[in-house]
Structure formats: structure tokens, C-alpha cells
CSV table of C-alpha atoms in Angstrom, one decimal:
chain,number,residue,atom,x,y,z
Z,1,GLN,CA,18.9,12.5,17.4
Z,2,THR,CA,21.7,10.1,17.0
Z,3,LYS,CA,22.4,9.5,20.7
Z,4,MET,CA,18.1,8.2,21.3
Z,5,ALA,CA,18.9,6.1,18.3
Z,6,GLU,CA,22.3,4.4,20.0
Z,7,TYR,CA,19.5,4.3,23.2
Z,8,TYR,CA,16.9,2.1,21.9
Z,9,SER,CA,19.1,-0.3,19.5
Z,10,GLY,CA,20.8,-1.3,22.3
Z,11,ALA,CA,19.2,-0.9,25.3
Z,12,ASN,CA,18.6,-4.2,26.3
Z,13,SER,CA,16.6,-4.1,29.7
Z,14,TYR,CA,14.8,-1.4,27.9
Z,15,PHE,CA,11.7,-3.8,26.3
Z,16,ASP,CA,11.6,-5.7,29.2
Z,17,ASP,CA,10.6,-3.0,31.3
Z,18,ILE,CA,8.1,-1.6,29.1
Z,19,SER,CA,6.8,-5.6,28.6
Z,20,PHE,CA,3.3,-4.5,30.9
Z,21,ASN,CA,2.0,-2.7,27.5
Z,22,ASP,CA,1.0,-6.9,26.7
Z,23,ASN,CA,-1.7,-5.9,29.0
Z,24,VAL,CA,-3.4,-3.7,27.6
Z,25,TRP,CA,-3.9,-5.6,24.4
Z,26,GLY,CA,-6.1,-8.1,25.8
Z,27,ASP,CA,-8.3,-5.8,29.3
Z,28,PRO,CA,-11.5,-4.7,27.7
Z,29,ASN,CA,-11.5,-1.8,29.2
Z,30,GLN,CA,-9.0,-0.4,27.3
Z,31,ILE,CA,-11.7,1.1,24.4
Z,32,THR,CA,-8.9,3.2,22.3
Z,33,HIS,CA,-7.3,-0.3,22.0
Z,34,LYS,CA,-10.1,-2.1,21.3
Z,35,ASP,CA,-10.9,-0.1,18.2
Z,36,ILE,CA,-7.4,-0.2,16.9
Z,37,VAL,CA,-7.4,-4.0,16.9
Z,38,SER,CA,-10.8,-3.4,15.1
Z,39,ALA,CA,-8.8,-1.0,12.5
Z,40,LEU,CA,-6.0,-3.5,11.8
Z,41,LYS,CA,-8.0,-6.4,11.2
Z,42,GLY,CA,-10.4,-4.7,8.3
Z,43,SER,CA,-7.0,-4.0,7.3
Z,44,GLU,CA,-4.5,-4.8,4.0
Z,45,ASN,CA,-1.2,-4.4,5.7
Z,46,ILE,CA,-0.4,-2.9,9.3
Z,47,LEU,CA,3.1,-1.0,10.1
Z,48,GLU,CA,3.5,-1.0,13.7
Z,49,ILE,CA,6.0,1.7,14.7
Z,50,GLY,CA,8.1,1.3,17.8
Z,51,CYS,CA,6.8,-2.3,18.1
Z,52,GLY,CA,8.9,-3.8,20.3
Z,53,LYS,CA,8.3,-7.9,21.6
Z,54,ALA,CA,5.1,-7.0,18.6
Z,55,ASN,CA,3.0,-7.8,22.0
Z,56,ILE,CA,-0.4,-7.2,20.6
Z,57,LEU,CA,0.8,-10.7,18.2
Z,58,GLU,CA,0.4,-12.3,21.5
Z,59,LYS,CA,-3.5,-11.1,22.0
Z,60,PHE,CA,-4.4,-11.0,18.0
Z,61,PRO,CA,-2.0,-14.0,16.6
Z,62,GLU,CA,-4.6,-13.4,13.1
Z,63,LEU,CA,-3.0,-10.5,12.5
Z,64,GLU,CA,0.6,-12.0,11.9
Z,65,GLU,CA,0.1,-12.6,8.0
Z,66,LYS,CA,-0.4,-8.7,7.5
Z,67,TYR,CA,1.7,-7.4,10.4
Z,68,THR,CA,5.3,-6.0,9.5
Z,69,GLY,CA,7.3,-4.1,12.5
Z,70,LEU,CA,9.6,-1.6,13.0
Z,71,ASP,CA,12.2,-0.9,16.0
Z,72,PHE,CA,15.4,0.2,17.0
Z,73,SER,CA,17.4,-2.6,18.0
Z,74,GLU,CA,18.5,-5.8,15.6
Z,75,LYS,CA,18.3,-8.0,17.8
Z,76,LEU,CA,14.8,-7.7,18.8
Z,77,MET,CA,13.9,-7.8,15.7
Z,78,VAL,CA,15.0,-11.0,15.2
Z,79,GLU,CA,13.8,-12.7,18.1
Z,80,ASN,CA,10.4,-11.0,16.5
Z,81,LYS,CA,11.2,-13.1,13.2
Z,82,LEU,CA,11.4,-16.5,14.7
Z,83,LYS,CA,8.5,-15.9,17.7
Z,84,PHE,CA,6.3,-14.9,14.6
Z,85,PRO,CA,7.6,-15.7,11.6
Z,86,LYS,CA,4.2,-15.2,9.1
Z,87,SER,CA,5.6,-10.9,10.0
Z,88,SER,CA,8.2,-9.0,9.0
Z,89,PHE,CA,10.1,-7.3,11.4
Z,90,GLU,CA,12.3,-4.5,10.2
Z,91,PHE,CA,15.1,-2.7,12.1
Z,92,PHE,CA,16.1,0.8,11.5
Z,93,SER,CA,19.0,3.2,12.8
Z,94,LYS,CA,17.7,6.1,11.2
Z,95,PRO,CA,14.6,7.7,12.5
Z,96,ASN,CA,13.7,10.3,10.3
Z,97,ASN,CA,13.7,8.0,7.0
Z,98,PHE,CA,11.9,4.6,7.5
Z,99,PRO,CA,13.6,2.0,5.1
Z,100,PHE,CA,9.7,1.4,3.1
Z,101,PRO,CA,9.1,3.0,-0.2
Z,102,ASP,CA,5.8,5.5,0.0
Z,103,GLU,CA,2.1,4.4,0.3
Z,104,SER,CA,3.4,1.0,1.6
Z,105,PHE,CA,0.8,0.7,3.8
Z,106,THR,CA,-3.0,0.4,5.0
Z,107,VAL,CA,-2.4,1.5,8.4
Z,108,VAL,CA,-0.2,2.6,10.0
Z,109,PHE,CA,0.3,2.8,14.2
Z,110,SER,CA,2.4,3.8,17.1
Z,111,HIS,CA,1.7,3.3,20.8
Z,112,PHE,CA,3.3,5.4,23.3
Z,113,VAL,CA,6.2,6.8,21.1
Z,114,LEU,CA,6.1,9.9,20.1
Z,115,GLU,CA,7.3,11.6,23.1
Z,116,HIS,CA,10.2,9.0,22.6
Z,117,THR,CA,10.9,11.0,19.7
Z,118,VAL,CA,13.5,14.1,18.9
Z,119,TYR,CA,11.6,15.5,16.1
Z,120,PRO,CA,7.5,14.5,16.2
Z,121,GLN,CA,6.9,16.4,12.9
Z,122,ILE,CA,9.7,14.3,11.0
Z,123,PHE,CA,8.4,11.0,12.4
Z,124,LEU,CA,4.7,12.0,11.7
Z,125,LYS,CA,5.7,13.0,8.2
Z,126,GLU,CA,7.3,9.6,7.6
Z,127,CYS,CA,4.4,7.5,8.9
Z,128,SER,CA,2.2,9.6,6.5
Z,129,ARG,CA,4.5,9.2,3.8
Z,130,VAL,CA,4.8,4.7,4.6
Z,131,LEU,CA,0.7,5.7,5.0
Z,132,LYS,CA,-1.7,4.6,1.5
Z,133,LYS,CA,-4.1,7.1,0.1
Z,134,GLU,CA,-7.2,6.5,2.2
Z,135,GLY,CA,-5.3,5.1,4.3
Z,136,ILE,CA,-5.3,4.9,8.7
Z,137,LEU,CA,-2.8,7.0,10.5
Z,138,ILE,CA,-3.6,5.7,14.9
Z,139,ILE,CA,-1.3,7.3,17.1
Z,140,ILE,CA,-1.2,6.9,20.5
Z,141,CYS,CA,0.5,9.0,23.3
Z,142,PRO,CA,0.5,10.7,26.5
Z,143,GLU,CA,-2.3,13.4,26.9
Z,144,PHE,CA,0.6,16.5,26.7
Z,145,LEU,CA,-2.9,19.0,26.6
Z,146,LYS,CA,-5.2,17.9,29.5
Z,147,TYR,CA,-2.0,18.3,31.5
Z,148,ASN,CA,-0.1,20.8,29.8
Z,149,TRP,CA,3.0,19.4,30.0
Z,150,ILE,CA,5.4,16.8,28.4
Z,151,ALA,CA,6.9,15.1,31.5
Z,152,SER,CA,10.5,15.0,29.7
Z,153,GLN,CA,10.3,18.9,29.3
Z,154,ARG,CA,9.2,20.2,32.2
Z,155,VAL,CA,10.8,23.3,33.5
Z,156,GLY,CA,10.5,25.4,36.2
Z,157,PHE,CA,9.9,23.9,40.0
Z,158,SER,CA,6.5,22.6,38.7
Z,159,GLN,CA,4.6,21.4,35.7
Z,160,GLY,CA,2.2,23.9,34.2
Z,161,LYS,CA,2.1,27.3,32.1
Z,162,ASN,CA,4.1,30.2,33.0
Z,163,GLN,CA,0.6,32.7,32.8
Z,164,LYS,CA,-0.5,30.2,35.2
Z,165,LYS,CA,2.6,30.3,38.2
Z,166,TRP,CA,2.6,34.0,37.4
Z,167,LYS,CA,-1.0,34.6,38.4
Z,168,ASN,CA,-0.8,32.0,41.9
Z,169,GLY,CA,2.1,34.2,43.2
Z,170,SER,CA,4.3,31.6,41.8
Z,171,PHE,CA,6.6,34.5,41.0
Z,172,PHE,CA,10.2,33.0,41.4
Z,173,ASP,CA,8.9,29.4,39.5
Z,174,ALA,CA,7.2,31.8,36.6
Z,175,VAL,CA,10.4,33.2,36.2
Z,176,ILE,CA,12.5,30.2,35.7
Z,177,THR,CA,10.5,28.5,33.5
Z,178,GLY,CA,9.9,31.5,31.4
């Protein structure tokens, strides 16, 4: 967990590499993202966990005054504050302890962050802790259940479950997966 935090706090090129995400916020075909923006516009205050460059604010500057971004990179949070001075940005080094009091936000959301956590259950508990009662929690992540795998944790020679591999006659792959 510490190594993961160190990587994301110091990987300068990482945030440039994932900057393609800015396109999704303005893409009318991204229905899920449109739903998120709709929820955010009607909210009191917003926390985006793993905000990166806060790309959503490029497309929806009206959210700036009620937006708080949280990420590992102190340098990037300083840059974000200069770019979006009406917003609040915090960095953190302990992913299992967000630097906010209980029930601080009416909407908490993350966009392709959960799959980067070492302990997703702790991440989700922290999201719930900082969310106000009757608040909205929105998590977007890859469709793990649809594909029956997590790419970073695939075991064996092919994706899929052990039982399916066994049924298909891929015995050695099934043994390795098991």
C-alpha cells in the first residue's frame, strides 16, 4: 500500500498518460458520465477521489466552487489549485485515511480508481465515512463481473475462471489458475 502511494505521488508522467479521461466528460455518448454530472450539479459539495488533473472542471467550470479533489501527488494538487482557484485540492499519503471529517460531502465519486487500490474494502469504507447521510456515492471502474477477471490480477495463461478452463479441457491452465 505504501509503495502504491509512493508511485502515484511521484509518477509525473502517469497523470499525463491518463489525461485521455478529459474527453469522456464532454462526450455525449458517455451516458454514465452525463449521469454523474447531473448528480454533481444538484449537489451541495463534491469530493472526487483520485482527481488527477481534475479534468471534469475543464468541461464543467460551474462545479468549481463546490468541488474538492483528492489525490496522491502534492505537486499536482498545487498545480490544480492554481488552475482552479475556486476549488479545494488535498493530497494524501495514506489511502485508508482520507483527510476529511465524517459526513463532509453530499457526493463522493471516483473515476477508474477502485481497481488501483490495494484494499478496496477500506477505500469504500472511507468513501462512506466522508459521505453525508442521504448522500450519493458514485464509483466507476472496469466491468470486472462482465469479464470475470481483474486484469492486474489475472492468473494462468488465459483469462477466466478455473472451472471454465477445466470444462474446456485447458487442464494445465486450470491447474495454474487454481
